[in-house]
Coordinates of N, CA and C in Angstrom, one line a residue:
X289 N -110.8 257.1 122.3 CA -111.3 258.2 123.2 C -111.4 257.7 124.6
X290 N -110.9 258.5 125.6 CA -110.9 258.1 127.0 C -112.4 258.3 127.5
X291 N -112.8 257.4 128.4 CA -114.1 257.5 128.9 C -114.2 258.7 129.8
X292 N -115.4 259.3 129.8 CA -115.7 260.5 130.5 C -116.3 260.2 131.9
X293 N -115.5 260.4 132.9 CA -115.9 260.1 134.3 C -116.5 261.3 135.0
X294 N -116.6 262.4 134.3 CA -117.2 263.6 134.9 C -118.7 263.5 135.0
X295 N -119.2 263.7 136.2 CA -120.7 263.5 136.4 C -121.1 264.4 137.5
X296 N -122.4 264.7 137.6 CA -123.0 265.5 138.6 C -123.1 264.6 139.9
X297 N -122.7 265.2 141.0 CA -122.6 264.5 142.3 C -123.3 265.4 143.3
X298 N -124.1 264.9 144.2 CA -124.6 265.6 145.3 C -124.9 264.6 146.5
X299 N -125.2 265.2 147.6 CA -125.5 264.3 148.8 C -127.0 264.4 149.1
X300 N -127.4 263.9 150.3 CA -128.8 263.7 150.6 C -129.5 265.0 150.6
X301 N -128.8 266.1 151.0 CA -129.5 267.4 151.0 C -129.7 268.1 149.7
X302 N -129.1 267.5 148.6 CA -129.2 268.0 147.2 C -128.6 269.3 147.0
X303 N -127.7 269.7 147.9 CA -127.0 271.0 147.7 C -125.7 270.9 148.5
X304 N -124.6 271.2 147.9 CA -124.5 271.7 146.5 C -124.5 270.5 145.5
X305 N -124.7 270.8 144.2 CA -124.5 269.8 143.1 C -123.3 270.2 142.4
X306 N -122.3 269.3 142.3 CA -121.1 269.6 141.6 C -120.8 268.6 140.4
X307 N -120.0 269.1 139.5 CA -119.6 268.2 138.4 C -118.1 267.8 138.6
X308 N -117.9 266.6 139.0 CA -116.5 266.2 139.3 C -116.2 264.8 138.7
X309 N -115.0 264.4 138.7 CA -114.6 263.1 138.3 C -114.9 262.1 139.4
X310 N -115.6 261.0 139.1 CA -115.9 260.0 140.1 C -115.7 258.7 139.5
X311 N -114.9 257.8 140.2 CA -114.7 256.5 139.7 C -115.1 255.5 140.8
X312 N -115.4 254.3 140.4 CA -115.6 253.2 141.4 C -115.0 251.9 140.8
X313 N -114.4 251.1 141.7 CA -113.8 249.9 141.2 C -113.7 248.9 142.4
X314 N -113.7 247.6 142.1 CA -113.4 246.6 143.2 C -112.0 246.0 143.1
X315 N -111.2 246.5 142.2 CA -109.8 246.1 142.1 C -108.9 247.0 142.9
X316 N -108.2 246.5 143.9 CA -107.3 247.3 144.6 C -106.2 247.9 143.7
X317 N -105.8 247.1 142.7 CA -104.8 247.6 141.8 C -105.3 248.9 141.1
X318 N -106.5 248.9 140.6 CA -107.1 250.0 139.8 C -107.4 251.2 140.8
X319 N -107.7 250.9 142.0 CA -108.0 251.9 143.0 C -106.6 252.6 143.2
X320 N -105.6 251.9 143.4 CA -104.2 252.4 143.6 C -103.8 253.3 142.4
X321 N -104.1 252.9 141.2 CA -103.8 253.7 140.0 C -104.5 255.0 140.1
X322 N -105.7 255.0 140.4 CA -106.5 256.2 140.5 C -106.0 257.2 141.6
X323 N -105.6 256.6 142.7 CA -105.0 257.4 143.8 C -103.7 258.0 143.3
X324 N -102.8 257.2 142.7 CA -101.5 257.7 142.3 C -101.5 258.7 141.1
X325 N -102.6 258.6 140.3 CA -102.7 259.5 139.1 C -103.4 260.8 139.4
X326 N -103.8 261.0 140.7 CA -104.4 262.3 141.1 C -103.8 262.9 142.3
X327 N -103.6 264.2 142.3 CA -103.1 264.8 143.5 C -104.0 264.8 144.7
X328 N -105.3 264.8 144.5 CA -106.3 264.8 145.6 C -107.4 263.8 145.2
X329 N -107.7 263.0 146.2 CA -108.8 262.0 146.0 C -109.5 262.0 147.4
X330 N -110.8 262.0 147.3 CA -111.7 261.8 148.5 C -112.5 260.6 148.3
X331 N -112.7 259.8 149.3 CA -113.6 258.6 149.3 C -115.0 259.0 149.5
X332 N -115.9 258.3 148.9 CA -117.3 258.5 149.0 C -118.1 257.2 149.3
X333 N -119.0 257.2 150.2 CA -119.8 256.1 150.5 C -121.1 256.1 149.7
X334 N -122.2 256.2 150.4 CA -123.5 256.2 149.7 C -124.1 257.6 149.6
X335 N -123.4 258.6 150.0 CA -123.8 260.0 149.8 C -125.0 260.4 150.6
X336 N -125.1 259.9 151.8 CA -126.3 260.1 152.7 C -126.1 261.3 153.7
X337 N -125.0 261.9 153.6 CA -124.8 263.0 154.6 C -125.6 264.3 154.1
X338 N -125.9 265.2 155.0 CA -126.7 266.4 154.7 C -125.8 267.5 154.0
X339 N -124.5 267.5 154.3 CA -123.7 268.6 153.8 C -122.9 268.2 152.6
X340 N -121.7 268.7 152.5 CA -120.9 268.6 151.3 C -119.7 267.6 151.4
X341 N -119.8 266.7 152.3 CA -118.8 265.7 152.5 C -118.6 264.9 151.2
X342 N -117.3 264.6 150.9 CA -116.9 263.8 149.7 C -117.1 264.5 148.4
X343 N -117.4 265.8 148.3 CA -117.6 266.4 147.0 C -116.3 267.1 146.6
X344 N -115.2 266.4 146.5 CA -113.9 266.9 146.1 C -113.7 266.9 144.6
X345 N -112.5 267.2 144.2 CA -112.2 267.3 142.8 C -112.2 265.9 142.1
X346 N -111.7 264.9 142.8 CA -111.6 263.6 142.3 C -112.1 262.6 143.4
X347 N -113.2 261.9 143.0 CA -114.0 261.2 144.0 C -113.8 259.7 143.7
X348 N -113.5 258.9 144.8 CA -113.6 257.5 144.6 C -114.9 257.0 145.3
X349 N -115.8 256.4 144.6 CA -117.0 255.8 145.2 C -116.7 254.4 145.6
X350 N -117.1 254.0 146.8 CA -116.9 252.7 147.3 C -118.1 251.7 146.9
X351 N -119.0 252.1 146.0 CA -120.1 251.3 145.8 C -119.8 249.9 145.2
X352 N -118.7 249.8 144.5 CA -118.3 248.5 144.0 C -117.6 247.6 145.0
X353 N -117.2 248.2 146.1 CA -116.6 247.5 147.2 C -117.7 247.0 148.1
X354 N -118.5 246.0 147.6 CA -119.8 245.6 148.2 C -119.9 244.2 148.6
X355 N -118.7 243.6 148.9 CA -118.7 242.1 149.2 C -118.6 241.9 150.7
X356 N -119.2 240.8 151.2 CA -119.0 240.3 152.6 C -117.8 239.4 152.5
X357 N -116.9 239.5 153.5 CA -115.7 238.7 153.6 C -115.9 237.5 154.5
X358 N -116.4 237.8 155.7 CA -116.6 236.7 156.7 C -117.7 237.1 157.7
X359 N -118.3 236.1 158.4 CA -119.2 236.3 159.4 C -119.1 235.3 160.5
X360 N -118.5 235.7 161.6 CA -118.3 234.8 162.8 C -119.6 234.8 163.6
X361 N -120.4 233.8 163.3 CA -121.7 233.7 164.0 C -121.6 233.4 165.5
X362 N -120.5 232.8 165.9 CA -120.3 232.4 167.3 C -120.0 233.6 168.1
X363 N -119.2 234.5 167.6 CA -118.7 235.7 168.4 C -119.4 237.0 167.9
X364 N -120.2 236.9 166.8 CA -120.8 238.1 166.4 C -119.9 239.2 165.8
X365 N -119.0 238.7 164.9 CA -118.0 239.6 164.3 C -118.2 239.4 162.8
X366 N -118.3 240.5 162.1 CA -118.5 240.5 160.7 C -117.4 241.3 160.0
X367 N -117.0 240.9 158.8 CA -116.0 241.6 158.0 C -116.5 241.8 156.6
X368 N -116.5 243.0 156.1 CA -117.0 243.3 154.8 C -116.3 244.4 154.1
X369 N -116.5 244.6 152.9 CA -115.9 245.7 152.2 C -116.6 247.0 152.5
X370 N -115.9 248.1 152.3 CA -116.4 249.4 152.9 C -117.7 249.9 152.2
X371 N -118.0 249.5 151.0 CA -119.2 249.9 150.3 C -120.5 249.2 150.7
X372 N -120.4 248.2 151.5 CA -121.5 247.4 152.0 C -122.4 248.4 152.8
X373 N -123.7 248.4 152.6 CA -124.6 249.3 153.4 C -124.9 248.6 154.7
X374 N -125.3 249.5 155.7 CA -125.7 248.9 157.0 C -127.0 248.1 156.8
X375 N -127.8 248.5 155.9 CA -129.1 247.7 155.6 C -128.7 246.3 155.1
X376 N -127.6 246.2 154.4 CA -127.2 244.8 153.9 C -126.6 244.0 155.1
X377 N -125.9 244.7 156.0 CA -125.4 244.0 157.2 C -126.6 243.4 158.0
X378 N -127.7 244.3 158.1 CA -128.8 243.8 158.9 C -129.6 242.7 158.2
X379 N -129.6 242.7 156.9 CA -130.3 241.6 156.2 C -129.7 240.2 156.5
X380 N -128.4 240.2 156.7 CA -127.8 238.9 156.9 C -127.6 238.6 158.4
X381 N -127.5 239.7 159.2 CA -127.2 239.5 160.7 C -128.5 239.2 161.5
X382 N -129.6 240.0 161.2 CA -130.8 239.9 162.1 C -131.3 238.4 162.1
X383 N -131.4 237.7 161.0 CA -131.9 236.3 161.0 C -131.0 235.4 161.8
X384 N -129.8 235.8 162.0 CA -128.8 235.0 162.8 C -128.8 235.5 164.3
X385 N -129.7 236.4 164.7 CA -129.7 236.9 166.0 C -128.8 238.0 166.4
X386 N -128.4 238.8 165.4 CA -127.5 239.9 165.7 C -128.0 241.2 165.1
X387 N -127.6 242.3 165.7 CA -128.0 243.6 165.3 C -126.8 244.5 165.4
X388 N -126.8 245.6 164.7 CA -125.7 246.6 164.8 C -125.7 247.3 166.1
X389 N -124.6 247.4 166.8 CA -124.5 248.2 168.0 C -125.0 249.6 167.8
X390 N -124.6 250.2 166.7 CA -124.9 251.6 166.4 C -125.4 251.7 165.0
X391 N -126.6 252.3 164.8 CA -127.0 252.7 163.5 C -127.6 254.1 163.5
X392 N -127.3 254.9 162.5 CA -127.7 256.3 162.5 C -129.2 256.4 162.1
X393 N -129.6 257.6 161.7 CA -131.0 257.8 161.4 C -131.4 257.1 160.1
X394 N -130.5 256.7 159.3 CA -130.8 255.9 158.1 C -129.9 254.7 158.0
X395 N -130.4 253.6 157.6 CA -129.6 252.4 157.5 C -129.0 252.3 156.1
X396 N -129.2 253.3 155.3 CA -128.6 253.3 153.9 C -127.3 254.1 153.8
X397 N -126.5 253.9 154.8 CA -125.1 254.4 154.8 C -124.1 253.3 154.7
X398 N -123.0 253.5 154.1 CA -122.0 252.5 153.9 C -121.2 252.3 155.2
X399 N -120.6 251.1 155.3 CA -119.7 250.8 156.5 C -118.6 251.8 156.5
X400 N -118.0 252.1 155.4 CA -116.9 253.0 155.3 C -117.3 254.4 155.8
X401 N -118.5 254.8 155.3 CA -119.0 256.1 155.7 C -119.3 256.2 157.2
X402 N -119.8 255.1 157.7 CA -120.1 255.0 159.2 C -118.8 255.2 160.0
X403 N -117.7 254.6 159.5 CA -116.5 254.8 160.2 C -115.9 256.2 160.1
X404 N -115.9 256.7 158.8 CA -115.3 258.0 158.5 C -116.1 259.1 159.2
X405 N -117.4 258.9 159.4 CA -118.2 259.9 160.1 C -118.4 259.6 161.6
X406 N -117.9 258.4 162.0 CA -118.1 257.9 163.3 C -119.6 258.1 163.8
X407 N -120.5 257.6 163.1 CA -121.9 257.9 163.3 C -122.4 257.4 164.7
X408 N -123.5 258.1 165.1 CA -124.1 257.7 166.4 C -125.6 257.5 166.1
X409 N -126.2 256.8 167.1 CA -127.7 256.6 166.9 C -128.4 257.1 168.1
X410 N -129.6 256.6 168.3 CA -130.5 257.0 169.4 C -130.1 256.3 170.7
X411 N -129.0 255.5 170.6 CA -128.5 254.9 171.8 C -127.1 255.5 172.2
X412 N -126.8 256.7 171.7 CA -125.5 257.3 171.9 C -125.1 257.3 173.4
X413 N -126.1 257.7 174.2 CA -125.8 257.8 175.7 C -125.5 256.5 176.3
X414 N -125.9 255.4 175.7 CA -125.8 254.1 176.3 C -124.6 253.3 175.7
X415 N -124.5 253.4 174.4 CA -123.5 252.5 173.7 C -122.5 253.2 172.8
X416 N -122.5 254.5 172.8 CA -121.5 255.3 172.1 C -121.6 255.3 170.6
X417 N -120.5 255.6 169.9 CA -120.5 255.7 168.5 C -120.1 254.4 167.8
X418 N -120.2 254.4 166.5 CA -119.8 253.2 165.7 C -118.4 252.7 166.0
X419 N -117.5 253.7 166.2 CA -116.1 253.3 166.4 C -115.9 252.4 167.6
X420 N -116.8 252.4 168.6 CA -116.6 251.6 169.8 C -116.6 250.1 169.4
X421 N -117.1 249.7 168.3 CA -117.2 248.3 167.9 C -116.4 247.9 166.7
X422 N -115.6 248.9 166.2 CA -114.7 248.6 165.1 C -113.5 247.9 165.6
X423 N -113.2 246.7 165.0 CA -112.0 246.0 165.5 C -110.8 246.4 164.6
X424 N -110.9 246.4 163.3 CA -109.9 246.9 162.4 C -110.4 247.2 161.1
X425 N -109.6 247.9 160.3 CA -110.0 248.1 158.9 C -108.7 248.2 158.0
X426 N -108.9 248.0 156.7 CA -107.8 248.2 155.8 C -108.0 249.6 155.1
X427 N -106.9 250.3 155.1 CA -106.9 251.7 154.6 C -105.8 251.8 153.5
X428 N -106.2 252.3 152.4 CA -105.3 252.7 151.3 C -104.9 254.2 151.5
X429 N -103.6 254.4 151.7 CA -103.2 255.8 152.0 C -102.7 256.4 150.7
X430 N -102.2 257.7 150.8 CA -102.0 258.5 149.6 C -100.9 257.9 148.6
X431 N -100.0 257.1 149.1 CA -99.0 256.5 148.2 C -99.4 255.1 147.6
X432 N -100.7 254.7 147.9 CA -101.2 253.5 147.4 C -101.0 252.3 148.3
X433 N -100.2 252.4 149.4 CA -100.0 251.3 150.3 C -101.3 251.0 151.0
X434 N -101.4 249.8 151.4 CA -102.6 249.3 152.2 C -102.1 249.0 153.6
X435 N -102.7 249.6 154.6 CA -102.4 249.4 156.0 C -103.6 248.8 156.7
X436 N -103.2 247.8 157.6 CA -104.2 247.3 158.6 C -104.2 248.2 159.8
X437 N -105.3 248.8 160.2 CA -105.4 249.7 161.3 C -106.3 249.2 162.4
X438 N -105.8 249.2 163.6 CA -106.6 248.8 164.7 C -106.1 249.6 166.0
X439 N -106.6 249.2 167.1 CA -106.2 249.9 168.3 C -104.7 249.6 168.7
X440 N -104.3 248.4 168.2 CA -102.9 247.9 168.5 C -101.9 248.2 167.3
X441 N -102.4 248.1 166.1 CA -101.6 248.2 164.9 C -101.9 249.5 164.1
X442 N -100.9 250.3 163.9 CA -101.1 251.6 163.2 C -102.3 252.4 163.9
X443 N -102.2 252.5 165.2 CA -103.2 253.1 166.0 C -103.4 254.6 165.7
X444 N -102.4 255.3 165.3 CA -102.5 256.7 164.9 C -103.4 256.8 163.7
X445 N -103.3 256.0 162.7 CA -104.1 256.0 161.5 C -105.5 255.5 161.9
X446 N -105.6 254.6 162.8 CA -106.9 254.1 163.2 C -107.8 255.2 163.8
X447 N -107.2 256.0 164.7 CA -108.0 257.0 165.4 C -108.2 258.2 164.5
X448 N -107.2 258.5 163.6 CA -107.4 259.7 162.8 C -108.3 259.4 161.6
X449 N -108.5 258.2 161.3 CA -109.5 257.8 160.2 C -110.9 257.8 160.7
X450 N -111.1 257.3 162.0 CA -112.4 257.3 162.6 C -112.8 258.8 162.8
X451 N -113.9 259.2 162.2 CA -114.3 260.6 162.3 C -113.5 261.5 161.4
X452 N -112.6 260.9 160.6 CA -111.7 261.7 159.7 C -112.3 262.2 158.4
X453 N -113.5 261.8 158.1 CA -114.3 262.2 156.9 C -113.5 261.9 155.6
X454 N -112.7 260.8 155.6 CA -112.1 260.4 154.4 C -110.7 261.0 154.1
X455 N -110.2 261.9 155.0 CA -109.0 262.6 154.7 C -107.8 261.8 154.9
X456 N -107.8 260.7 155.5 CA -106.6 259.9 155.7 C -106.4 258.8 154.6
X457 N -107.4 258.6 153.8 CA -107.2 257.6 152.8 C -108.6 256.9 152.5
X458 N -108.5 255.8 151.8 CA -109.7 255.1 151.3 C -109.9 253.8 152.2
X459 N -110.9 253.7 152.9 CA -111.2 252.5 153.7 C -111.7 251.4 152.7
X460 N -111.0 250.3 152.7 CA -111.3 249.3 151.7 C -112.2 248.2 152.3
X461 N -112.0 247.9 153.6 CA -112.8 246.9 154.3 C -112.7 247.1 155.8
X462 N -113.6 246.5 156.5 CA -113.6 246.7 158.0 C -114.2 245.4 158.7
X463 N -113.7 245.2 159.9 CA -114.2 244.1 160.7 C -114.7 244.8 162.0
X464 N -116.0 244.4 162.4 CA -116.6 245.0 163.6 C -117.5 244.1 164.3
X465 N -117.9 244.4 165.5 CA -118.7 243.6 166.4 C -120.2 243.9 166.2
X466 N -121.0 242.9 166.4 CA -122.5 243.0 166.4 C -123.0 242.6 167.8
X467 N -124.2 243.0 168.1 CA -124.8 242.7 169.4 C -125.9 241.6 169.3
X468 N -126.0 240.8 170.3 CA -127.0 239.7 170.3 C -128.4 240.3 170.5
X469 N -129.4 239.7 169.8 CA -130.8 240.1 170.0 C -131.6 238.7 169.9
X470 N -132.7 238.7 170.6 CA -133.5 237.5 170.5 C -134.6 237.6 169.4
X471 N -135.1 238.9 169.2 CA -136.1 239.1 168.1 C -135.7 240.3 167.3
X472 N -136.4 240.5 166.2 CA -136.2 241.7 165.4 C -137.1 242.9 165.8
X473 N -137.8 242.7 167.0 CA -138.8 243.7 167.4 C -138.2 244.6 168.5
X474 N -138.8 245.8 168.5 CA -138.4 246.8 169.6 C -139.7 247.0 170.5
X475 N -139.4 247.0 171.8 CA -140.5 247.3 172.8 C -140.4 248.8 173.0
X476 N -141.4 249.5 172.7 CA -141.4 251.0 172.7 C -142.4 251.6 173.6
X477 N -142.1 252.7 174.2 CA -143.0 253.5 174.9 C -142.9 255.0 174.4
X478 N -144.1 255.6 174.3 CA -144.2 257.0 173.9 C -144.8 257.8 175.0
X479 N -144.2 258.9 175.4 CA -144.7 259.7 176.5 C -144.8 261.2 176.1
X480 N -145.9 261.8 176.4 CA -146.0 263.3 176.1 C -145.3 264.1 177.2
X481 N -144.7 265.2 176.7 CA -144.1 266.2 177.6 C -144.7 267.5 177.2
X482 N -145.1 268.3 178.3 CA -145.8 269.6 178.0 C -144.8 270.7 177.6
X483 N -143.6 270.6 178.0 CA -142.6 271.7 177.7 C -141.2 271.1 177.8
X484 N -140.2 272.0 177.6 CA -138.8 271.7 177.6 C -138.4 271.1 178.9
X485 N -138.8 271.7 180.0 CA -138.4 271.3 181.3 C -138.8 269.8 181.5
X486 N -140.0 269.5 181.1 CA -140.5 268.1 181.3 C -139.8 267.1 180.4
X487 N -139.5 267.5 179.1 CA -138.8 266.6 178.3 C -137.4 266.3 178.8
X488 N -136.7 267.3 179.3 CA -135.4 267.1 179.8 C -135.5 266.2 181.0
X489 N -136.5 266.3 181.9 CA -136.6 265.5 183.0 C -136.9 264.0 182.6
X490 N -137.7 263.9 181.6 CA -138.0 262.5 181.1 C -136.8 261.9 180.5
X491 N -135.9 262.6 179.8 CA -134.7 262.1 179.3 C -133.8 261.6 180.4
X492 N -133.7 262.4 181.5 CA -132.9 261.9 182.6 C -133.5 260.7 183.3
X493 N -134.8 260.6 183.4 CA -135.4 259.4 184.0 C -135.3 258.2 183.1
X494 N -135.1 258.4 181.8 CA -135.0 257.3 180.8 C -133.6 256.9 180.5
X495 N -132.6 257.4 181.3 CA -131.2 257.1 181.0 C -130.9 255.6 180.9
X496 N -131.6 254.8 181.6 CA -131.3 253.4 181.6 C -131.9 252.7 180.4
X497 N -132.7 253.4 179.6 CA -133.2 252.8 178.3 C -132.1 252.9 177.3
X498 N -132.1 251.9 176.4 CA -131.0 251.8 175.4 C -131.3 252.9 174.3
X499 N -132.5 253.1 173.9 CA -132.8 254.0 172.8 C -133.8 255.1 173.3
X500 N -133.4 256.3 173.1 CA -134.3 257.5 173.5 C -134.2 258.5 172.4
X501 N -135.3 259.1 172.0 CA -135.4 260.2 171.1 C -136.7 261.0 171.3
X502 N -136.7 262.3 170.9 CA -137.9 263.1 171.1 C -138.2 263.9 169.9
X503 N -139.4 264.0 169.5 CA -139.9 265.0 168.6 C -140.3 266.3 169.4
X504 N -139.7 267.4 169.1 CA -140.0 268.6 169.8 C -140.7 269.7 169.0
X505 N -141.8 270.2 169.5 CA -142.5 271.3 168.8 C -141.9 272.6 169.1
X506 N -141.2 273.2 168.1 CA -140.4 274.4 168.3 C -141.3 275.7 168.0
X507 N -142.6 275.5 167.7 CA -143.4 276.6 167.3 C -144.3 277.1 168.5
X508 N -144.4 276.2 169.5 CA -145.1 276.7 170.7 C -144.4 277.8 171.5
X509 N -145.2 278.6 172.2 CA -144.6 279.6 173.0 C -145.2 279.6 174.4
X510 N -144.7 280.4 175.3 CA -145.2 280.4 176.6 C -144.9 279.2 177.4
X511 N -145.8 278.7 178.2 CA -145.6 277.6 179.1 C -145.5 276.3 178.3
X512 N -145.9 276.2 177.1 CA -145.8 275.0 176.3 C -144.7 275.0 175.3
X513 N -143.7 275.9 175.5 CA -142.6 275.9 174.5 C -141.8 274.6 174.7
X514 N -141.6 274.0 173.5 CA -140.8 272.7 173.5 C -141.7 271.5 173.9
X515 N -143.0 271.6 173.7 CA -143.8 270.4 174.0 C -143.3 269.3 173.1
X516 N -143.3 268.0 173.6 CA -142.6 267.0 172.9 C -143.3 265.6 173.1
X517 N -142.8 264.7 172.3 CA -143.1 263.3 172.4 C -141.8 262.5 172.6
X518 N -141.6 261.9 173.8 CA -140.4 261.1 174.0 C -140.7 259.7 173.6
X519 N -139.8 259.1 172.8 CA -139.9 257.7 172.5 C -138.7 257.0 173.0
X520 N -138.9 255.9 173.7 CA -137.8 255.1 174.3 C -138.1 253.6 174.0
X521 N -137.0 252.9 173.8 CA -137.2 251.5 173.3 C -136.1 250.6 173.8
X522 N -136.4 249.3 173.7 CA -135.4 248.2 174.0 C -135.7 247.1 173.0
X523 N -134.7 246.3 172.7 CA -134.9 245.1 171.9 C -135.8 244.2 172.7
X524 N -136.8 243.7 172.0 CA -137.8 242.8 172.7 C -137.3 241.4 172.8
X525 N -137.6 240.8 173.9 CA -137.3 239.4 174.1 C -138.5 238.5 173.6
X526 N -138.2 237.2 173.4 CA -139.2 236.4 172.9 C -140.5 236.3 173.8
X527 N -140.2 236.3 175.1 CA -141.4 236.1 176.0 C -142.2 237.4 176.1
X528 N -141.7 238.5 175.5 CA -142.5 239.7 175.5 C -143.4 239.8 174.3
X529 N -143.3 238.9 173.3 CA -144.1 239.0 172.1 C -145.4 238.2 172.3
X530 N -146.5 238.6 171.7 CA -147.7 237.9 171.7 C -147.6 236.7 170.7
X531 N -148.5 235.8 170.8 CA -148.5 234.6 169.9 C -148.6 234.9 168.5
X532 N -148.9 236.1 168.1 CA -149.2 236.5 166.7 C -147.9 236.9 166.0
X533 N -146.8 237.3 166.7 CA -145.6 237.7 166.0 C -144.7 236.6 165.6

């Protein structure tokens, strides 16, 4: 009897819930067989999107592609398989004095998903999207071939895969740059804003800060419509910490 790979699949929003065939493997040979034996295959990371991404008829889950390949501590370049989570990258990089240039609202997304969605963080205005720091990745395309994609090599596939939501193939591994940090702490300021006009002004005044985000009260009316709390932050230097940290 053939194993049953049909299972219920959903994303972070828990809607929709579908019953589809989903496989995961760390063997490129078996991944190729899966691709060639199905007319349509969509890659799936850790399923943290809010919508219906990766809920196709035949799903390849990258969860078993979870190995680190290399870490150049001198230049801050890491290479890993596409199923590695950003949280796992941080676990090994932060103690070495490195941090992700871009991390979205959750650290529990896969590297492949971060590339396919070209995620952004609270520093989007200052440091752009995840793709700014991707050096290259390996992509398995529809005929099972594996391509190395970068700005110089197979650049059309490189740019169509970034933000391509898995439609160009399965990202197998990726190499990307990290940023230097002195500590694992963030120096943060929180500022009240009475209304939308004030919060927009505060954002403009905070343009030089690396991280900015606001919680906005959408229930207020009149002169207090859009009252907010602006939070802005920078990576803390050692000399900014007290003796207790």
